[in-house]
Amino acid sequence: MSILTKQSVFATTLQDGPFAVLDDPPLAHPFSREVKGWVAAIRHDQLLKTKYRSVRNQVFDLLGVNAFDEILVLIHDPRLRARAAARAHLLLGNMFGIGGSTTLEVIRHLREYARTADDVIRSLQGKVLAPYSAHIETTNEIVTAWDPVDLLLMLFDERFHKKARFEAKRKLTLMGLAGSIDQRERETDIAAKFLEFLGFLNAYVWSPDYKIGDLDIRYLHSVHSPVDFSCDAVKVLAEEEAQSLALGSGEKLTLVKRRRFRDNGVDIPIYVTIRKKEPAAKVLKLLRKNEKNPASAVDDELGLMAVLNSVNDVKRFVRHLTRSAARAESFMTLEDISDTLTGGEYAGTATGSSGKTSMLKFFARTGGMRIEFILHTNRSYLNYIYQRDVAHDEYEVKRIFDTGVVEFLFPPAIYHLDLGKIRDHQLAWFRRCIEEG
């Protein structure tokens, strides 16, 4: 289901609908023309009426009021506002499972949720929407705000512009997702499992002859097709060879820092990058999947991407993994296996993914953890970086636009951007960077 439909779990944040932030705060008289028109628009939609009652009750419960008129009092009375904030902190602390902690501990978590919400926007400003960073910059007063009560009251404060009030509402939504993610991480103890995973790799998977962090510097010298910029040929070069190389048209030089694993007495090189999603990335994934529950939407919290010389080396590494788990006194099962390294079309369900993607992907369940593994050969890895319609940078643009997340976070009615043109421009820009950079 799209995040932009009225059935979306984020429907109350949509700017295109009955819960949109308007030029004036939603504090009109109950019998005013504006309110009568709004009621007429939703009177025949039971879902919207139910969502409205739910949102209204949440606002009243968090602020400790019984009517919209009482909100104006909180806006202008610092003493009552501070009392409402203290009460809200207690309620939110208990909701996110940090109840029983000190007030300072709850406030620390709320500040962290606010930082994550800001990081979501900054991450898009830094890459996918970098040329438009100034257009989508968040209002200063919203960036510095962290208290949910302050943000909520901004929605009803006529001193704040429409854009600022929308950003306050958006930040509250993102903070709520950040809180759910933090609660899930504490329940699953993901930080400890991540350290345990690294310990397993160092103790049982990598070659014992190498110190932790001792990596071999190698370069992949590749020649790419002029048709789709896929890898036609690849050769592994030592650092000295790469430095003396002059690249021609359609050629790339890609750094890989390789570890080694030992299989039947033979050390096999492998480039490895560990993947642990940051909270902002998890928030974006929840938005893309139109989900508020991290347990059902974020299944790749722990992951590893590895690059090996050949398909045979990939097979040897998978076997080495299961044997290593057994030596660590844990059985390992492989789940949700997808293998397109030797042909076939990748059946990815994610919006924006390409059927031409080649890789071996699976989840390994071992030691109380479920870890996502993505394995590449040198050739498939280079296609993952450079090939047209496959490259990960292009995929990032497609999935953030085509899932509706960009429009959800930066609605054209507020930011006055032509998102269709921006999508096409960014795809072309990333393609130029890939091929000419």
PDB file of C-alpha atoms in Angstrom, residues 151-405:
ATOM      1  CA  LEU A 151       6.224  20.680  18.699  1.00  0.00           C
ATOM      2  CA  LEU A 152       2.576  19.825  19.149  1.00  0.00           C
ATOM      3  CA  LEU A 153       1.690  23.322  20.372  1.00  0.00           C
ATOM      4  CA  MET A 154       3.430  24.820  17.319  1.00  0.00           C
ATOM      5  CA  LEU A 155       0.703  23.216  15.193  1.00  0.00           C
ATOM      6  CA  PHE A 156      -1.863  25.423  16.925  1.00  0.00           C
ATOM      7  CA  ASP A 157       0.250  28.581  17.218  1.00  0.00           C
ATOM      8  CA  GLU A 158      -0.664  31.267  14.690  1.00  0.00           C
ATOM      9  CA  ARG A 159       2.778  32.853  15.066  1.00  0.00           C
ATOM     10  CA  PHE A 160       4.276  29.958  13.089  1.00  0.00           C
ATOM     11  CA  HIS A 161       4.145  29.858   9.301  1.00  0.00           C
ATOM     12  CA  LYS A 162       2.394  27.005   7.518  1.00  0.00           C
ATOM     13  CA  LYS A 163       5.734  25.426   6.492  1.00  0.00           C
ATOM     14  CA  ALA A 164       7.048  25.494  10.062  1.00  0.00           C
ATOM     15  CA  ARG A 165       3.840  23.967  11.415  1.00  0.00           C
ATOM     16  CA  PHE A 166       4.014  21.190   8.818  1.00  0.00           C
ATOM     17  CA  GLU A 167       7.633  20.499   9.772  1.00  0.00           C
ATOM     18  CA  ALA A 168       6.662  20.331  13.445  1.00  0.00           C
ATOM     19  CA  LYS A 169       4.005  17.759  12.586  1.00  0.00           C
ATOM     20  CA  ARG A 170       6.451  15.834  10.396  1.00  0.00           C
ATOM     21  CA  LYS A 171       9.065  15.830  13.148  1.00  0.00           C
ATOM     22  CA  LEU A 172       6.540  14.439  15.636  1.00  0.00           C
ATOM     23  CA  THR A 173       5.773  11.604  13.204  1.00  0.00           C
ATOM     24  CA  LEU A 174       9.460  10.812  12.672  1.00  0.00           C
ATOM     25  CA  MET A 175      10.148  10.991  16.416  1.00  0.00           C
ATOM     26  CA  GLY A 176       7.358   8.477  17.001  1.00  0.00           C
ATOM     27  CA  LEU A 177       8.988   6.066  14.553  1.00  0.00           C
ATOM     28  CA  ALA A 178      12.393   6.651  16.150  1.00  0.00           C
ATOM     29  CA  GLY A 179      10.884   5.829  19.536  1.00  0.00           C
ATOM     30  CA  SER A 180       9.409   2.572  18.245  1.00  0.00           C
ATOM     31  CA  ILE A 181      12.774   1.620  16.726  1.00  0.00           C
ATOM     32  CA  ASP A 182      14.622   2.413  19.949  1.00  0.00           C
ATOM     33  CA  GLN A 183      12.138   0.321  21.937  1.00  0.00           C
ATOM     34  CA  ARG A 184      12.592  -2.583  19.506  1.00  0.00           C
ATOM     35  CA  GLU A 185      16.406  -2.321  19.729  1.00  0.00           C
ATOM     36  CA  ARG A 186      16.285  -2.415  23.523  1.00  0.00           C
ATOM     37  CA  GLU A 187      13.913  -5.388  23.479  1.00  0.00           C
ATOM     38  CA  THR A 188      16.076  -7.360  21.044  1.00  0.00           C
ATOM     39  CA  ASP A 189      19.394  -6.131  22.505  1.00  0.00           C
ATOM     40  CA  ILE A 190      20.638  -5.464  19.001  1.00  0.00           C
ATOM     41  CA  ALA A 191      23.772  -3.586  20.132  1.00  0.00           C
ATOM     42  CA  ALA A 192      25.035  -6.592  22.112  1.00  0.00           C
ATOM     43  CA  LYS A 193      24.179  -8.942  19.237  1.00  0.00           C
ATOM     44  CA  PHE A 194      26.124  -6.770  16.817  1.00  0.00           C
ATOM     45  CA  LEU A 195      29.241  -7.052  18.986  1.00  0.00           C
ATOM     46  CA  GLU A 196      28.621 -10.786  19.325  1.00  0.00           C
ATOM     47  CA  PHE A 197      28.387 -11.088  15.541  1.00  0.00           C
ATOM     48  CA  LEU A 198      31.718  -9.293  15.067  1.00  0.00           C
ATOM     49  CA  GLY A 199      33.248 -11.542  17.714  1.00  0.00           C
ATOM     50  CA  PHE A 200      32.007 -14.636  15.891  1.00  0.00           C
ATOM     51  CA  LEU A 201      33.558 -13.474  12.615  1.00  0.00           C
ATOM     52  CA  ASN A 202      36.924 -12.698  14.198  1.00  0.00           C
ATOM     53  CA  ALA A 203      37.080 -15.886  16.259  1.00  0.00           C
ATOM     54  CA  TYR A 204      35.764 -18.456  13.795  1.00  0.00           C
ATOM     55  CA  VAL A 205      35.414 -17.106  10.229  1.00  0.00           C
ATOM     56  CA  TRP A 206      38.490 -15.063   9.285  1.00  0.00           C
ATOM     57  CA  SER A 207      41.950 -16.566   8.879  1.00  0.00           C
ATOM     58  CA  PRO A 208      43.774 -16.827  12.232  1.00  0.00           C
ATOM     59  CA  ASP A 209      47.078 -15.741  10.627  1.00  0.00           C
ATOM     60  CA  TYR A 210      45.841 -12.166  10.241  1.00  0.00           C
ATOM     61  CA  LYS A 211      45.422  -9.634  13.041  1.00  0.00           C
ATOM     62  CA  ILE A 212      42.026  -8.012  13.462  1.00  0.00           C
ATOM     63  CA  GLY A 213      41.842  -5.115  11.023  1.00  0.00           C
ATOM     64  CA  ASP A 214      44.821  -6.285   8.929  1.00  0.00           C
ATOM     65  CA  LEU A 215      43.618  -5.854   5.347  1.00  0.00           C
ATOM     66  CA  ASP A 216      45.179  -6.456   1.923  1.00  0.00           C
ATOM     67  CA  ILE A 217      44.827  -3.440  -0.383  1.00  0.00           C
ATOM     68  CA  ARG A 218      43.720  -4.480  -3.865  1.00  0.00           C
ATOM     69  CA  TYR A 219      42.073  -2.741  -6.825  1.00  0.00           C
ATOM     70  CA  LEU A 220      39.541  -4.081  -9.304  1.00  0.00           C
ATOM     71  CA  HIS A 221      40.431  -2.838 -12.778  1.00  0.00           C
ATOM     72  CA  SER A 222      37.295  -3.204 -14.872  1.00  0.00           C
ATOM     73  CA  VAL A 223      36.219  -2.580 -18.458  1.00  0.00           C
ATOM     74  CA  HIS A 224      32.559  -1.672 -18.983  1.00  0.00           C
ATOM     75  CA  SER A 225      30.121  -2.067 -21.859  1.00  0.00           C
ATOM     76  CA  PRO A 226      29.192   1.119 -23.735  1.00  0.00           C
ATOM     77  CA  VAL A 227      25.613  -0.196 -23.985  1.00  0.00           C
ATOM     78  CA  ASP A 228      24.658  -0.449 -20.297  1.00  0.00           C
ATOM     79  CA  PHE A 229      27.986   0.063 -18.490  1.00  0.00           C
ATOM     80  CA  SER A 230      27.953  -3.500 -17.188  1.00  0.00           C
ATOM     81  CA  CYS A 231      31.301  -5.135 -16.419  1.00  0.00           C
ATOM     82  CA  ASP A 232      32.788  -6.902 -19.444  1.00  0.00           C
ATOM     83  CA  ALA A 233      36.111  -7.820 -17.819  1.00  0.00           C
ATOM     84  CA  VAL A 234      37.784  -7.429 -14.441  1.00  0.00           C
ATOM     85  CA  LYS A 235      41.324  -7.971 -13.163  1.00  0.00           C
ATOM     86  CA  VAL A 236      42.647  -7.763  -9.585  1.00  0.00           C
ATOM     87  CA  LEU A 237      45.654  -5.445  -9.246  1.00  0.00           C
ATOM     88  CA  ALA A 238      48.119  -4.808  -6.439  1.00  0.00           C
ATOM     89  CA  GLU A 239      48.455  -1.267  -5.125  1.00  0.00           C
ATOM     90  CA  GLU A 240      51.659  -0.577  -7.087  1.00  0.00           C
ATOM     91  CA  GLU A 241      50.128  -1.762 -10.376  1.00  0.00           C
ATOM     92  CA  ALA A 242      47.011   0.368  -9.860  1.00  0.00           C
ATOM     93  CA  GLN A 243      49.006   3.536  -9.203  1.00  0.00           C
ATOM     94  CA  SER A 244      50.822   3.275 -12.526  1.00  0.00           C
ATOM     95  CA  LEU A 245      47.657   2.569 -14.520  1.00  0.00           C
ATOM     96  CA  ALA A 246      46.192   5.116 -16.952  1.00  0.00           C
ATOM     97  CA  LEU A 247      42.434   4.597 -17.309  1.00  0.00           C
ATOM     98  CA  GLY A 248      40.759   4.824 -20.681  1.00  0.00           C
ATOM     99  CA  SER A 249      37.109   5.403 -21.598  1.00  0.00           C
ATOM    100  CA  GLY A 250      34.772   2.884 -19.989  1.00  0.00           C
ATOM    101  CA  GLU A 251      37.377   1.734 -17.461  1.00  0.00           C
ATOM    102  CA  LYS A 252      37.094   1.887 -13.650  1.00  0.00           C
ATOM    103  CA  LEU A 253      39.455   1.298 -10.746  1.00  0.00           C
ATOM    104  CA  THR A 254      37.716   0.201  -7.549  1.00  0.00           C
ATOM    105  CA  LEU A 255      39.406  -0.209  -4.174  1.00  0.00           C
ATOM    106  CA  VAL A 256      38.717  -3.361  -2.138  1.00  0.00           C
ATOM    107  CA  LYS A 257      40.338  -3.978   1.261  1.00  0.00           C
ATOM    108  CA  ARG A 258      40.324  -7.727   1.628  1.00  0.00           C
ATOM    109  CA  ARG A 259      40.426 -10.117   4.551  1.00  0.00           C
ATOM    110  CA  ARG A 260      40.966 -13.859   4.160  1.00  0.00           C
ATOM    111  CA  PHE A 261      39.215 -16.999   5.283  1.00  0.00           C
ATOM    112  CA  ARG A 262      40.822 -20.436   5.337  1.00  0.00           C
ATOM    113  CA  ASP A 263      39.118 -23.337   3.566  1.00  0.00           C
ATOM    114  CA  ASN A 264      40.864 -26.739   3.474  1.00  0.00           C
ATOM    115  CA  GLY A 265      44.213 -25.113   4.210  1.00  0.00           C
ATOM    116  CA  VAL A 266      43.860 -22.456   1.486  1.00  0.00           C
ATOM    117  CA  ASP A 267      43.489 -18.729   2.319  1.00  0.00           C
ATOM    118  CA  ILE A 268      40.830 -17.150   0.090  1.00  0.00           C
ATOM    119  CA  PRO A 269      40.573 -13.326  -0.226  1.00  0.00           C
ATOM    120  CA  ILE A 270      37.273 -11.646   0.578  1.00  0.00           C
ATOM    121  CA  TYR A 271      36.217  -7.986   0.750  1.00  0.00           C
ATOM    122  CA  VAL A 272      33.710  -7.477   3.552  1.00  0.00           C
ATOM    123  CA  THR A 273      31.592  -4.570   4.698  1.00  0.00           C
ATOM    124  CA  ILE A 274      29.454  -4.954   7.806  1.00  0.00           C
ATOM    125  CA  ARG A 275      25.991  -3.437   7.622  1.00  0.00           C
ATOM    126  CA  LYS A 276      24.228  -2.161  10.744  1.00  0.00           C
ATOM    127  CA  LYS A 277      21.381   0.186   9.929  1.00  0.00           C
ATOM    128  CA  GLU A 278      21.409   3.523  11.702  1.00  0.00           C
ATOM    129  CA  PRO A 279      18.120   4.736  13.258  1.00  0.00           C
ATOM    130  CA  ALA A 280      17.524   7.301  10.473  1.00  0.00           C
ATOM    131  CA  ALA A 281      17.872   4.580   7.812  1.00  0.00           C
ATOM    132  CA  LYS A 282      15.404   2.412   9.725  1.00  0.00           C
ATOM    133  CA  VAL A 283      12.918   5.298   9.883  1.00  0.00           C
ATOM    134  CA  LEU A 284      13.167   5.743   6.113  1.00  0.00           C
ATOM    135  CA  LYS A 285      12.611   2.027   5.620  1.00  0.00           C
ATOM    136  CA  LEU A 286       9.439   2.148   7.740  1.00  0.00           C
ATOM    137  CA  LEU A 287       8.202   5.035   5.588  1.00  0.00           C
ATOM    138  CA  ARG A 288       9.026   3.201   2.336  1.00  0.00           C
ATOM    139  CA  LYS A 289       7.170   0.121   3.529  1.00  0.00           C
ATOM    140  CA  ASN A 290       4.261   2.158   4.963  1.00  0.00           C
ATOM    141  CA  GLU A 291       4.771   0.517   8.359  1.00  0.00           C
ATOM    142  CA  LYS A 292       4.994   1.728  11.946  1.00  0.00           C
ATOM    143  CA  ASN A 293       6.088  -1.593  13.428  1.00  0.00           C
ATOM    144  CA  PRO A 294       9.881  -2.143  13.178  1.00  0.00           C
ATOM    145  CA  ALA A 295       9.480  -5.844  13.996  1.00  0.00           C
ATOM    146  CA  SER A 296       7.621  -6.476  10.732  1.00  0.00           C
ATOM    147  CA  ALA A 297       9.404  -4.016   8.419  1.00  0.00           C
ATOM    148  CA  VAL A 298      13.082  -3.894   9.438  1.00  0.00           C
ATOM    149  CA  ASP A 299      14.391  -7.444   9.046  1.00  0.00           C
ATOM    150  CA  ASP A 300      17.968  -6.575   8.056  1.00  0.00           C
ATOM    151  CA  GLU A 301      19.290  -4.819  11.147  1.00  0.00           C
ATOM    152  CA  LEU A 302      22.446  -6.951  11.058  1.00  0.00           C
ATOM    153  CA  GLY A 303      24.088  -7.676   7.748  1.00  0.00           C
ATOM    154  CA  LEU A 304      27.244  -8.400   5.832  1.00  0.00           C
ATOM    155  CA  MET A 305      28.098  -7.788   2.184  1.00  0.00           C
ATOM    156  CA  ALA A 306      31.072  -9.728   0.814  1.00  0.00           C
ATOM    157  CA  VAL A 307      32.886  -9.770  -2.526  1.00  0.00           C
ATOM    158  CA  LEU A 308      34.889 -12.780  -3.718  1.00  0.00           C
ATOM    159  CA  ASN A 309      36.850 -13.563  -6.873  1.00  0.00           C
ATOM    160  CA  SER A 310      34.546 -16.229  -8.306  1.00  0.00           C
ATOM    161  CA  VAL A 311      31.267 -18.101  -7.896  1.00  0.00           C
ATOM    162  CA  ASN A 312      33.244 -21.080  -6.643  1.00  0.00           C
ATOM    163  CA  ASP A 313      34.769 -18.915  -3.891  1.00  0.00           C
ATOM    164  CA  VAL A 314      31.275 -17.732  -2.955  1.00  0.00           C
ATOM    165  CA  LYS A 315      30.150 -21.349  -2.549  1.00  0.00           C
ATOM    166  CA  ARG A 316      33.217 -22.145  -0.452  1.00  0.00           C
ATOM    167  CA  PHE A 317      32.541 -19.156   1.799  1.00  0.00           C
ATOM    168  CA  VAL A 318      28.930 -20.218   2.431  1.00  0.00           C
ATOM    169  CA  ARG A 319      30.114 -23.700   3.398  1.00  0.00           C
ATOM    170  CA  HIS A 320      32.849 -22.179   5.558  1.00  0.00           C
ATOM    171  CA  LEU A 321      30.214 -20.065   7.342  1.00  0.00           C
ATOM    172  CA  THR A 322      28.066 -23.038   8.341  1.00  0.00           C
ATOM    173  CA  ARG A 323      31.128 -24.982   9.498  1.00  0.00           C
ATOM    174  CA  SER A 324      32.338 -21.969  11.496  1.00  0.00           C
ATOM    175  CA  ALA A 325      28.972 -21.722  13.240  1.00  0.00           C
ATOM    176  CA  ALA A 326      29.209 -25.404  14.175  1.00  0.00           C
ATOM    177  CA  ARG A 327      32.681 -24.809  15.627  1.00  0.00           C
ATOM    178  CA  ALA A 328      31.114 -21.973  17.639  1.00  0.00           C
ATOM    179  CA  GLU A 329      28.626 -24.601  18.925  1.00  0.00           C
ATOM    180  CA  SER A 330      25.625 -23.239  17.040  1.00  0.00           C
ATOM    181  CA  PHE A 331      23.699 -24.690  14.128  1.00  0.00           C
ATOM    182  CA  MET A 332      23.270 -22.299  11.173  1.00  0.00           C
ATOM    183  CA  THR A 333      20.292 -22.353   8.826  1.00  0.00           C
ATOM    184  CA  LEU A 334      19.999 -20.313   5.635  1.00  0.00           C
ATOM    185  CA  GLU A 335      16.607 -18.700   5.005  1.00  0.00           C
ATOM    186  CA  ASP A 336      14.991 -16.714   2.157  1.00  0.00           C
ATOM    187  CA  ILE A 337      17.739 -17.668  -0.304  1.00  0.00           C
ATOM    188  CA  SER A 338      17.913 -15.767  -3.610  1.00  0.00           C
ATOM    189  CA  ASP A 339      20.687 -16.684  -6.078  1.00  0.00           C
ATOM    190  CA  THR A 340      21.171 -14.898  -9.409  1.00  0.00           C
ATOM    191  CA  LEU A 341      24.968 -15.019  -9.600  1.00  0.00           C
ATOM    192  CA  THR A 342      24.938 -17.582 -12.410  1.00  0.00           C
ATOM    193  CA  GLY A 343      21.841 -16.359 -14.252  1.00  0.00           C
ATOM    194  CA  GLY A 344      18.155 -15.802 -13.768  1.00  0.00           C
ATOM    195  CA  GLU A 345      16.300 -12.650 -12.803  1.00  0.00           C
ATOM    196  CA  TYR A 346      16.336 -11.175  -9.327  1.00  0.00           C
ATOM    197  CA  ALA A 347      12.807 -11.277  -7.917  1.00  0.00           C
ATOM    198  CA  GLY A 348      13.161  -8.343  -5.547  1.00  0.00           C
ATOM    199  CA  THR A 349       9.966  -6.975  -4.031  1.00  0.00           C
ATOM    200  CA  ALA A 350      11.389  -3.560  -3.101  1.00  0.00           C
ATOM    201  CA  THR A 351      10.177  -0.630  -5.176  1.00  0.00           C
ATOM    202  CA  GLY A 352      12.907   0.517  -7.559  1.00  0.00           C
ATOM    203  CA  SER A 353      14.923  -2.712  -7.516  1.00  0.00           C
ATOM    204  CA  SER A 354      16.098  -4.168 -10.828  1.00  0.00           C
ATOM    205  CA  GLY A 355      15.568  -7.736 -12.022  1.00  0.00           C
ATOM    206  CA  LYS A 356      19.052  -7.561 -13.557  1.00  0.00           C
ATOM    207  CA  THR A 357      20.740  -7.470 -10.136  1.00  0.00           C
ATOM    208  CA  SER A 358      23.138 -10.406  -9.662  1.00  0.00           C
ATOM    209  CA  MET A 359      23.962 -11.631  -6.157  1.00  0.00           C
ATOM    210  CA  LEU A 360      23.496 -14.403  -3.628  1.00  0.00           C
ATOM    211  CA  LYS A 361      21.284 -13.172  -0.804  1.00  0.00           C
ATOM    212  CA  PHE A 362      20.081 -15.037   2.273  1.00  0.00           C
ATOM    213  CA  PHE A 363      19.470 -14.716   5.988  1.00  0.00           C
ATOM    214  CA  ALA A 364      21.602 -16.835   8.317  1.00  0.00           C
ATOM    215  CA  ARG A 365      20.065 -17.804  11.648  1.00  0.00           C
ATOM    216  CA  THR A 366      22.718 -18.679  14.219  1.00  0.00           C
ATOM    217  CA  GLY A 367      23.741 -17.881  17.787  1.00  0.00           C
ATOM    218  CA  GLY A 368      20.404 -16.261  18.568  1.00  0.00           C
ATOM    219  CA  MET A 369      20.792 -13.839  15.647  1.00  0.00           C
ATOM    220  CA  ARG A 370      19.333 -13.483  12.155  1.00  0.00           C
ATOM    221  CA  ILE A 371      21.900 -11.897   9.834  1.00  0.00           C
ATOM    222  CA  GLU A 372      21.436 -10.804   6.230  1.00  0.00           C
ATOM    223  CA  PHE A 373      24.229 -11.877   3.877  1.00  0.00           C
ATOM    224  CA  ILE A 374      24.706 -10.421   0.381  1.00  0.00           C
ATOM    225  CA  LEU A 375      27.496 -12.129  -1.556  1.00  0.00           C
ATOM    226  CA  HIS A 376      29.007 -10.917  -4.825  1.00  0.00           C
ATOM    227  CA  THR A 377      31.681 -11.936  -7.271  1.00  0.00           C
ATOM    228  CA  ASN A 378      34.010  -9.167  -8.431  1.00  0.00           C
ATOM    229  CA  ARG A 379      31.962  -8.788 -11.611  1.00  0.00           C
ATOM    230  CA  SER A 380      28.528  -8.683  -9.937  1.00  0.00           C
ATOM    231  CA  TYR A 381      29.830  -6.231  -7.333  1.00  0.00           C
ATOM    232  CA  LEU A 382      31.039  -3.858 -10.041  1.00  0.00           C
ATOM    233  CA  ASN A 383      27.648  -4.114 -11.736  1.00  0.00           C
ATOM    234  CA  TYR A 384      26.038  -3.347  -8.364  1.00  0.00           C
ATOM    235  CA  ILE A 385      28.045  -0.123  -8.302  1.00  0.00           C
ATOM    236  CA  TYR A 386      28.154   0.917 -11.963  1.00  0.00           C
ATOM    237  CA  GLN A 387      25.627  -0.819 -14.277  1.00  0.00           C
ATOM    238  CA  ARG A 388      22.748   1.232 -15.644  1.00  0.00           C
ATOM    239  CA  ASP A 389      19.390   0.524 -13.939  1.00  0.00           C
ATOM    240  CA  VAL A 390      21.226  -1.687 -11.407  1.00  0.00           C
ATOM    241  CA  ALA A 391      23.653   0.673  -9.654  1.00  0.00           C
ATOM    242  CA  HIS A 392      22.814   1.195  -5.990  1.00  0.00           C
ATOM    243  CA  ASP A 393      22.970   4.993  -6.219  1.00  0.00           C
ATOM    244  CA  GLU A 394      20.253   4.930  -8.887  1.00  0.00           C
ATOM    245  CA  TYR A 395      18.257   2.447  -6.819  1.00  0.00           C
ATOM    246  CA  GLU A 396      18.357   4.805  -3.842  1.00  0.00           C
ATOM    247  CA  VAL A 397      16.841   7.595  -5.924  1.00  0.00           C
ATOM    248  CA  LYS A 398      14.135   5.354  -7.381  1.00  0.00           C
ATOM    249  CA  ARG A 399      13.028   3.798  -4.118  1.00  0.00           C
ATOM    250  CA  ILE A 400      12.808   7.072  -2.196  1.00  0.00           C
ATOM    251  CA  PHE A 401      10.814   8.768  -4.968  1.00  0.00           C
ATOM    252  CA  ASP A 402       8.732   5.873  -6.293  1.00  0.00           C
ATOM    253  CA  THR A 403       7.505   4.789  -2.846  1.00  0.00           C
ATOM    254  CA  GLY A 404       6.141   8.315  -2.308  1.00  0.00           C
ATOM    255  CA  VAL A 405       8.470   9.077   0.610  1.00  0.00           C
TER     256      VAL A 405
END
